[in-house]
Amino acid sequence: MSYLVDNNGYYGEFGGAFVPEILHRCVEELQKTYLQVLQSDDFRQEYARLLRDYVGRPSPLYLARRLSERYGCKIYLKREDLNHTGAHKINNAIGQVLLARRMGKRRIIAETGAGQHGVATATVCALMNMECIVYMGKTDVERQHINVEKMRMLGAKVVPVTSGNMTLKDATNEAIRDWCCHPADTHYIIGSTVGPHPYPDMVARLQAVISEEIRKQLLEHEGRECPDYLIACVGGGSNAAGTIYHYVDNPDVQIILAEAGGKGVETGQTAATIALGRLGIIHGARTYVIQDEDGQIEEPYSISAGLDYPGIGPMHANLARQKRALVLSINDDEAIRAAYELTRLEGIIPALESAHALGALPKLKFRPEDVVVLTVSGRGDKDIETYLSMNQ
Ligand SMILES: *Cc1c(COP(=O)(O)O)cnc(C)c1O
């Protein structure tokens, strides 16, 4: 039995493709095409070249000596914060735009919450001369001004969405509506391991470059490919999926996932989907969802905009359900403390999202010989104001 996707697009009881009738053809076309393209020599060469020369890969695997000393083990940081545009999301955006081109699509649409996925998509569309439309809740447009300006400078059209709460969920609905209207010439880029099959598997495969590099780099540093622990934060799950991809079926490697506890799992102001979610359908997939008694999706909360999602990728729901991964909720204050710790010990300011992965360290018991690989999914430049305001 594998923890990767099965032939029907499921991870155990999670996943599938629950989409409106009018989108069946689009999703089916993608299901039939994606593996063939991703595995072709032509795609692999162009993807590898762009990851190397444009993104700056491989990202370093850095032995954090002072952090290691603090926790009594050997901690390596996988530095996705050093990628072009400052996070892992560009790995996926490049792969999907290359796929879209090979499928004859000229128009790219995306939804974004905090704007990180929107910026990554707009960046790659500029590079490859593709039309780019990004749907973003009006509330988020106002909250994330700099990212909106970046997307516009890159030539993308940012469409503020005024339905519902005017946040990510509403932007997603609008993007799906657009896709329904333009199925022939449009590719919809989802930014995480969520959405209908094949998106979770496709995004995981594109992010799997992370674990592919970890294997090689760890072999050089430690003389072995496998760490004892892998640690990553989870919003929808893409940086975690990339971190664990080549290790997930090896039970010797312990997997720790950090989800956003917000103000506390019991406060109602949280994004801890594994702790609180019940089985439902969100964004076209069956997975855990934070919902009320009537099945209405509840508005999540986290200090970190990238973890502020009321669902979780089906792969990760299954890992939690099967107890293959240990899922910890890390609260806002724990993440902030962890971010300051990394900054002061190693001179690396992590993204607020990545700070949740670091927040797992004090909750674990390590042996001195343990080798831990923790993915720093992004850099903290975008979060400086939040860090300073929280430390007063
Ligand atoms: C978007 C984002 C995340 C959360 O998304 P995943 O798909 O769960 O990885 C984490 N870290 C950073 C820096 C992000 O921008």
Short mmCIF file of C-alpha atoms and ligand atoms in Angstrom, two decimals:
data_model
loop_
_atom_site.label_atom_id
_atom_site.label_comp_id
_atom_site.label_asym_id
_atom_site.label_seq_id
_atom_site.Cartn_x
_atom_site.Cartn_y
_atom_site.Cartn_z
CA MET A 1 0.00 0.00 0.00
CA SER A 2 1.27 3.49 -0.87
CA TYR A 3 0.51 6.89 0.60
CA LEU A 4 0.74 8.40 -2.87
CA VAL A 5 -2.33 8.81 -5.08
CA ASP A 6 -4.14 5.70 -6.40
CA ASN A 7 -5.33 5.16 -9.97
CA ASN A 8 -8.69 6.74 -9.22
CA GLY A 9 -7.32 9.95 -7.78
CA TYR A 10 -7.79 9.00 -4.13
CA TYR A 11 -5.63 8.84 -1.01
CA GLY A 12 -7.53 6.29 1.04
CA GLU A 13 -11.01 7.79 1.38
CA PHE A 14 -9.79 11.32 0.55
CA GLY A 15 -9.51 13.12 -2.78
CA GLY A 16 -11.44 12.47 -6.00
CA ALA A 17 -12.85 15.09 -8.35
CA PHE A 18 -16.19 16.60 -7.35
CA VAL A 19 -16.71 19.29 -9.97
CA PRO A 20 -19.75 20.79 -11.70
CA GLU A 21 -20.90 19.08 -14.89
CA ILE A 22 -19.55 21.87 -17.08
CA LEU A 23 -15.99 21.34 -15.80
CA HIS A 24 -15.88 17.56 -16.30
CA ARG A 25 -14.28 17.90 -19.73
CA CYS A 26 -11.53 20.28 -18.49
CA VAL A 27 -10.66 18.14 -15.49
CA GLU A 28 -10.76 14.95 -17.55
CA GLU A 29 -8.49 16.46 -20.19
CA LEU A 30 -6.02 17.35 -17.44
CA GLN A 31 -6.28 13.88 -15.88
CA LYS A 32 -5.49 12.27 -19.24
CA THR A 33 -2.61 14.60 -20.10
CA TYR A 34 -0.67 15.59 -16.99
CA LEU A 35 1.40 12.44 -16.41
CA GLN A 36 2.29 12.05 -20.04
CA VAL A 37 3.55 15.66 -20.16
CA LEU A 38 5.29 15.69 -16.76
CA GLN A 39 7.14 12.48 -17.64
CA SER A 40 8.18 13.53 -21.16
CA ASP A 41 11.88 14.26 -21.77
CA ASP A 42 11.07 17.58 -23.37
CA PHE A 43 9.12 18.82 -20.33
CA ARG A 44 11.62 17.47 -17.83
CA GLN A 45 14.53 19.19 -19.54
CA GLU A 46 12.85 22.57 -19.79
CA TYR A 47 11.54 22.35 -16.22
CA ALA A 48 14.95 21.37 -14.84
CA ARG A 49 16.67 24.17 -16.75
CA LEU A 50 14.28 26.83 -15.44
CA LEU A 51 14.49 25.53 -11.87
CA ARG A 52 18.28 25.77 -12.08
CA ASP A 53 18.81 29.02 -13.99
CA TYR A 54 15.70 31.01 -13.10
CA VAL A 55 14.64 29.83 -9.63
CA GLY A 56 18.21 29.20 -8.45
CA ARG A 57 17.90 25.52 -7.55
CA PRO A 58 19.05 23.37 -5.94
CA SER A 59 18.15 25.29 -2.80
CA PRO A 60 20.77 24.72 -0.08
CA LEU A 61 20.39 22.13 2.67
CA TYR A 62 21.94 24.07 5.54
CA LEU A 63 23.14 22.55 8.80
CA ALA A 64 21.87 25.01 11.42
CA ARG A 65 24.48 24.54 14.15
CA ARG A 66 23.17 26.88 16.81
CA LEU A 67 19.57 25.73 16.35
CA SER A 68 20.78 22.12 16.51
CA GLU A 69 22.56 22.81 19.77
CA ARG A 70 19.40 24.30 21.24
CA TYR A 71 17.32 21.20 20.46
CA GLY A 72 19.99 18.52 21.01
CA CYS A 73 20.01 16.95 17.55
CA LYS A 74 21.22 17.73 14.02
CA ILE A 75 18.84 20.12 12.26
CA TYR A 76 19.15 20.81 8.55
CA LEU A 77 17.09 23.59 6.98
CA LYS A 78 15.86 23.14 3.41
CA ARG A 79 16.08 26.71 2.16
CA GLU A 80 13.06 27.27 -0.11
CA ASP A 81 13.18 30.88 1.13
CA LEU A 82 16.13 31.43 -1.21
CA ASN A 83 14.13 30.70 -4.36
CA HIS A 84 13.29 33.50 -6.81
CA THR A 85 10.11 35.23 -5.48
CA GLY A 86 10.93 33.99 -1.98
CA ALA A 87 9.09 30.70 -1.52
CA HIS A 88 8.43 27.23 -2.90
CA LYS A 89 5.33 28.28 -4.89
CA ILE A 90 7.37 29.14 -8.00
CA ASN A 91 8.27 25.44 -8.47
CA ASN A 92 4.61 24.65 -9.08
CA ALA A 93 3.83 27.76 -11.12
CA ILE A 94 6.63 27.04 -13.61
CA GLY A 95 5.57 23.42 -14.00
CA GLN A 96 1.93 24.27 -14.61
CA VAL A 97 2.62 27.04 -17.11
CA LEU A 98 4.88 24.65 -19.07
CA LEU A 99 2.06 22.09 -18.97
CA ALA A 100 -0.53 24.68 -20.09
CA ARG A 101 1.62 25.63 -23.08
CA ARG A 102 1.93 22.00 -24.11
CA MET A 103 -1.86 21.69 -23.89
CA GLY A 104 -2.25 24.66 -26.25
CA LYS A 105 -3.66 27.03 -23.60
CA ARG A 106 -2.92 30.72 -23.93
CA ARG A 107 -4.70 32.10 -20.89
CA ILE A 108 -3.77 31.44 -17.26
CA ILE A 109 -6.11 32.04 -14.34
CA ALA A 110 -5.38 31.67 -10.64
CA GLU A 111 -6.90 32.51 -7.30
CA THR A 112 -4.90 33.89 -4.44
CA GLY A 113 -5.44 34.69 -0.78
CA ALA A 114 -2.34 36.37 0.61
CA GLY A 115 -1.08 36.93 -2.91
CA GLN A 116 1.98 34.66 -2.83
CA HIS A 117 0.58 32.20 -5.36
CA GLY A 118 -0.68 35.10 -7.46
CA VAL A 119 2.77 36.68 -7.56
CA ALA A 120 4.46 33.38 -8.45
CA THR A 121 1.94 32.79 -11.25
CA ALA A 122 2.18 36.38 -12.57
CA THR A 123 5.98 36.05 -12.54
CA VAL A 124 6.01 32.92 -14.66
CA CYS A 125 3.36 34.34 -17.02
CA ALA A 126 5.56 37.39 -17.61
CA LEU A 127 8.52 35.12 -18.30
CA MET A 128 6.56 32.98 -20.76
CA ASN A 129 4.38 35.68 -22.33
CA MET A 130 1.05 34.25 -21.18
CA GLU A 131 -2.11 36.21 -20.38
CA CYS A 132 -2.65 36.12 -16.60
CA ILE A 133 -5.81 36.83 -14.59
CA VAL A 134 -5.71 36.55 -10.80
CA TYR A 135 -8.90 36.44 -8.72
CA MET A 136 -8.53 37.83 -5.25
CA GLY A 137 -11.11 38.64 -2.58
CA LYS A 138 -11.61 42.39 -2.20
CA THR A 139 -10.71 42.16 1.49
CA ASP A 140 -7.42 40.49 0.57
CA VAL A 141 -6.74 43.05 -2.18
CA GLU A 142 -6.86 45.73 0.50
CA ARG A 143 -4.86 43.73 3.08
CA GLN A 144 -2.14 42.61 0.68
CA HIS A 145 -1.46 45.79 -1.20
CA ILE A 146 2.20 45.16 -2.10
CA ASN A 147 1.47 41.78 -3.68
CA VAL A 148 -1.33 43.34 -5.73
CA GLU A 149 1.08 46.01 -7.00
CA LYS A 150 3.68 43.35 -7.83
CA MET A 151 1.17 41.33 -9.84
CA ARG A 152 0.09 44.45 -11.75
CA MET A 153 3.69 45.42 -12.45
CA LEU A 154 4.26 41.91 -13.78
CA GLY A 155 1.41 42.48 -16.24
CA ALA A 156 -1.31 40.38 -14.58
CA LYS A 157 -4.90 41.50 -14.31
CA VAL A 158 -6.02 41.36 -10.67
CA VAL A 159 -9.79 40.98 -10.31
CA PRO A 160 -11.19 41.92 -6.87
CA VAL A 161 -14.00 39.55 -5.87
CA THR A 162 -16.89 41.09 -3.93
CA SER A 163 -19.05 38.04 -3.17
CA GLY A 164 -19.26 36.30 0.23
CA ASN A 165 -16.61 37.29 2.76
CA MET A 166 -14.46 38.59 -0.12
CA THR A 167 -11.57 36.24 0.75
CA LEU A 168 -9.87 33.14 -0.68
CA LYS A 169 -12.94 30.89 -0.83
CA ASP A 170 -14.84 33.49 -2.85
CA ALA A 171 -11.89 34.09 -5.16
CA THR A 172 -11.75 30.34 -5.77
CA ASN A 173 -15.42 30.24 -6.76
CA GLU A 174 -14.83 33.08 -9.20
CA ALA A 175 -11.81 31.35 -10.76
CA ILE A 176 -13.86 28.17 -11.22
CA ARG A 177 -16.64 30.21 -12.84
CA ASP A 178 -14.10 31.72 -15.27
CA TRP A 179 -12.74 28.27 -16.12
CA CYS A 180 -16.28 27.07 -16.86
CA CYS A 181 -16.70 29.94 -19.36
CA HIS A 182 -13.36 29.50 -21.14
CA PRO A 183 -12.60 25.78 -21.07
CA ALA A 184 -10.88 25.67 -24.45
CA ASP A 185 -8.11 28.25 -24.08
CA THR A 186 -7.66 28.54 -20.29
CA HIS A 187 -5.61 26.67 -17.70
CA TYR A 188 -6.46 27.12 -14.03
CA ILE A 189 -3.33 27.02 -11.84
CA ILE A 190 -4.08 25.89 -8.29
CA GLY A 191 -1.29 26.83 -5.90
CA SER A 192 -1.37 23.95 -3.43
CA THR A 193 -2.06 20.22 -3.17
CA VAL A 194 -5.80 20.85 -3.09
CA GLY A 195 -8.63 20.84 -5.64
CA PRO A 196 -10.00 18.01 -7.76
CA HIS A 197 -7.78 15.17 -8.98
CA PRO A 198 -5.27 15.51 -10.65
CA TYR A 199 -4.28 18.77 -8.94
CA PRO A 200 -3.09 17.37 -5.58
CA ASP A 201 -0.92 14.76 -7.32
CA MET A 202 0.29 17.14 -10.03
CA VAL A 203 1.33 19.82 -7.52
CA ALA A 204 2.98 17.21 -5.28
CA ARG A 205 5.01 15.89 -8.24
CA LEU A 206 6.13 19.40 -9.20
CA GLN A 207 7.16 20.16 -5.60
CA ALA A 208 8.86 16.74 -5.28
CA VAL A 209 12.05 18.40 -6.52
CA ILE A 210 12.44 19.38 -2.85
CA SER A 211 12.73 15.82 -1.53
CA GLU A 212 14.72 14.73 -4.57
CA GLU A 213 17.32 17.33 -3.64
CA ILE A 214 17.17 16.48 0.08
CA ARG A 215 18.07 12.86 -0.74
CA LYS A 216 21.18 13.87 -2.70
CA GLN A 217 22.23 16.61 -0.29
CA LEU A 218 21.78 14.47 2.81
CA LEU A 219 23.82 11.72 1.20
CA GLU A 220 26.65 14.23 0.73
CA HIS A 221 26.39 15.65 4.26
CA GLU A 222 25.54 12.54 6.28
CA GLY A 223 26.33 9.57 4.06
CA ARG A 224 22.68 8.52 4.07
CA GLU A 225 19.60 9.54 2.09
CA CYS A 226 17.05 9.31 4.89
CA PRO A 227 16.63 11.68 7.82
CA ASP A 228 14.98 10.56 11.07
CA TYR A 229 12.48 13.41 10.92
CA LEU A 230 10.96 15.62 8.24
CA ILE A 231 9.14 18.74 9.42
CA ALA A 232 7.03 21.15 7.35
CA CYS A 233 4.10 23.51 7.75
CA VAL A 234 0.76 22.79 6.10
CA GLY A 235 -1.71 25.24 4.60
CA GLY A 236 -3.04 23.28 1.65
CA GLY A 237 0.03 21.06 1.84
CA SER A 238 2.33 21.71 -1.13
CA ASN A 239 5.66 22.47 0.58
CA ALA A 240 5.04 19.54 2.93
CA ALA A 241 4.15 17.24 0.03
CA GLY A 242 7.35 18.27 -1.75
CA THR A 243 9.40 17.68 1.39
CA ILE A 244 8.08 14.17 2.04
CA TYR A 245 7.37 12.96 -1.50
CA HIS A 246 10.28 10.50 -1.88
CA TYR A 247 10.12 9.38 1.75
CA VAL A 248 6.43 8.95 2.39
CA ASP A 249 6.41 5.16 1.93
CA ASN A 250 9.50 4.65 4.10
CA PRO A 251 8.30 4.09 7.69
CA ASP A 252 11.78 4.81 9.12
CA VAL A 253 11.32 8.50 8.36
CA GLN A 254 9.02 10.25 10.83
CA ILE A 255 6.81 12.96 9.33
CA ILE A 256 5.77 15.97 11.40
CA LEU A 257 3.24 18.43 9.95
CA ALA A 258 2.53 21.79 11.57
CA GLU A 259 -0.90 23.33 11.02
CA ALA A 260 -1.98 26.76 12.18
CA GLY A 261 -3.64 26.75 15.59
CA GLY A 262 -4.38 30.49 15.34
CA LYS A 263 -5.32 31.84 18.76
CA GLY A 264 -5.86 28.25 19.98
CA VAL A 265 -7.72 25.22 18.67
CA GLU A 266 -10.56 25.70 21.19
CA THR A 267 -10.99 29.46 20.61
CA GLY A 268 -12.87 29.32 17.32
CA GLN A 269 -10.13 31.48 15.82
CA THR A 270 -8.04 28.79 14.20
CA ALA A 271 -7.09 27.09 10.93
CA ALA A 272 -6.31 23.70 12.53
CA THR A 273 -8.17 21.55 10.01
CA ILE A 274 -6.83 18.17 11.19
CA ALA A 275 -7.66 18.94 14.81
CA LEU A 276 -11.19 20.22 14.10
CA GLY A 277 -12.27 19.35 10.57
CA ARG A 278 -14.88 16.82 9.56
CA LEU A 279 -15.17 14.98 6.26
CA GLY A 280 -16.67 17.20 3.59
CA ILE A 281 -16.05 18.54 0.11
CA ILE A 282 -14.07 21.68 -0.55
CA HIS A 283 -12.57 22.99 -3.77
CA GLY A 284 -13.64 19.78 -5.60
CA ALA A 285 -12.04 17.23 -3.26
CA ARG A 286 -13.25 15.10 -0.37
CA THR A 287 -11.18 15.95 2.67
CA TYR A 288 -11.38 17.37 6.17
CA VAL A 289 -13.09 20.75 6.29
CA ILE A 290 -13.72 23.17 9.13
CA GLN A 291 -17.51 23.47 8.92
CA ASP A 292 -20.49 24.23 11.10
CA GLU A 293 -23.33 21.80 11.92
CA ASP A 294 -25.09 22.62 8.65
CA GLY A 295 -21.97 21.84 6.63
CA GLN A 296 -21.24 25.51 5.92
CA ILE A 297 -17.51 26.14 5.59
CA GLU A 298 -16.31 28.33 8.45
CA GLU A 299 -13.97 31.26 8.00
CA PRO A 300 -10.56 30.16 9.30
CA TYR A 301 -8.13 32.33 11.20
CA SER A 302 -4.33 32.35 11.43
CA ILE A 303 -1.80 35.12 11.82
CA SER A 304 -0.19 33.60 8.73
CA ALA A 305 -2.16 34.31 5.56
CA GLY A 306 -0.69 31.29 3.76
CA LEU A 307 -2.00 28.80 6.33
CA ASP A 308 -5.41 30.41 6.57
CA TYR A 309 -7.32 27.68 4.66
CA PRO A 310 -10.42 25.84 5.97
CA GLY A 311 -9.46 22.57 4.24
CA ILE A 312 -6.33 20.47 3.81
CA GLY A 313 -4.94 18.47 0.90
CA PRO A 314 -6.36 14.94 0.63
CA MET A 315 -2.89 13.41 0.81
CA HIS A 316 -2.29 15.00 4.20
CA ALA A 317 -5.76 14.14 5.49
CA ASN A 318 -4.94 10.51 4.74
CA LEU A 319 -1.49 10.71 6.35
CA ALA A 320 -3.13 12.04 9.51
CA ARG A 321 -5.97 9.50 9.40
CA GLN A 322 -3.53 6.57 8.95
CA LYS A 323 -1.25 8.01 11.64
CA ARG A 324 1.60 8.07 9.11
CA ALA A 325 2.20 11.72 10.05
CA LEU A 326 2.06 13.43 13.40
CA VAL A 327 0.11 16.67 13.00
CA LEU A 328 0.71 19.42 15.56
CA SER A 329 -1.24 22.67 15.90
CA ILE A 330 1.08 25.60 16.40
CA ASN A 331 -0.52 28.77 17.73
CA ASP A 332 0.26 32.32 16.58
CA ASP A 333 2.38 33.11 19.65
CA GLU A 334 4.38 29.87 19.35
CA ALA A 335 5.12 30.62 15.69
CA ILE A 336 6.24 34.17 16.46
CA ARG A 337 8.54 32.92 19.22
CA ALA A 338 10.03 30.32 16.86
CA ALA A 339 10.60 32.94 14.14
CA TYR A 340 12.54 35.15 16.55
CA GLU A 341 14.54 32.16 17.73
CA LEU A 342 15.65 31.26 14.20
CA THR A 343 16.39 34.89 13.41
CA ARG A 344 18.57 35.35 16.47
CA LEU A 345 20.32 31.96 16.30
CA GLU A 346 20.90 31.65 12.57
CA GLY A 347 20.31 35.07 11.00
CA ILE A 348 17.42 33.79 8.91
CA ILE A 349 14.05 35.55 9.05
CA PRO A 350 11.48 32.92 8.06
CA ALA A 351 8.01 33.46 6.57
CA LEU A 352 5.25 33.31 9.18
CA GLU A 353 4.07 30.06 7.57
CA SER A 354 7.51 28.45 7.95
CA ALA A 355 7.67 29.70 11.54
CA HIS A 356 4.89 27.19 12.31
CA ALA A 357 7.18 24.34 11.24
CA LEU A 358 9.88 25.74 13.54
CA GLY A 359 7.27 25.97 16.30
CA ALA A 360 7.05 22.16 16.26
CA LEU A 361 10.65 21.77 17.48
CA PRO A 362 10.02 22.49 21.22
CA LYS A 363 7.18 19.93 21.16
CA LEU A 364 9.35 17.01 20.05
CA LYS A 365 11.90 14.88 21.92
CA PHE A 366 15.07 14.21 19.97
CA ARG A 367 18.08 11.95 20.53
CA PRO A 368 21.51 13.52 19.91
CA GLU A 369 22.11 11.38 16.83
CA ASP A 370 18.77 12.28 15.20
CA VAL A 371 18.95 13.96 11.80
CA VAL A 372 16.08 16.39 11.26
CA VAL A 373 15.25 18.14 7.98
CA LEU A 374 12.93 21.13 8.33
CA THR A 375 11.67 23.02 5.30
CA VAL A 376 11.80 26.81 5.47
CA SER A 377 9.07 27.32 2.88
CA GLY A 378 9.58 31.06 2.44
CA ARG A 379 11.33 34.21 3.58
CA GLY A 380 9.93 36.63 6.12
CA ASP A 381 10.30 39.95 4.28
CA LYS A 382 6.54 40.12 3.75
CA ASP A 383 5.92 39.56 7.49
CA ILE A 384 8.26 42.05 9.15
CA GLU A 385 5.47 44.40 10.23
CA THR A 386 3.57 41.55 11.87
CA TYR A 387 6.71 40.33 13.66
CA LEU A 388 7.50 43.76 15.03
CA SER A 389 3.92 44.47 16.12
CA MET A 390 3.70 41.12 17.94
CA ASN A 391 6.92 41.58 19.88
CA GLN A 392 5.89 44.76 21.69
C1 LIG B 1 1.55 29.52 0.55
C2 LIG B 1 2.62 29.27 1.52
C3 LIG B 1 2.55 28.18 2.43
C4 LIG B 1 1.36 27.28 2.54
O1 LIG B 1 1.06 26.54 1.40
P1 LIG B 1 1.37 24.99 1.28
O2 LIG B 1 0.70 24.60 0.01
O3 LIG B 1 0.78 24.30 2.47
O4 LIG B 1 2.83 24.82 1.22
C5 LIG B 1 3.63 27.95 3.26
N1 LIG B 1 4.71 28.77 3.26
C6 LIG B 1 4.80 29.83 2.42
C7 LIG B 1 6.02 30.67 2.47
C8 LIG B 1 3.76 30.11 1.52
O5 LIG B 1 3.86 31.17 0.70
#
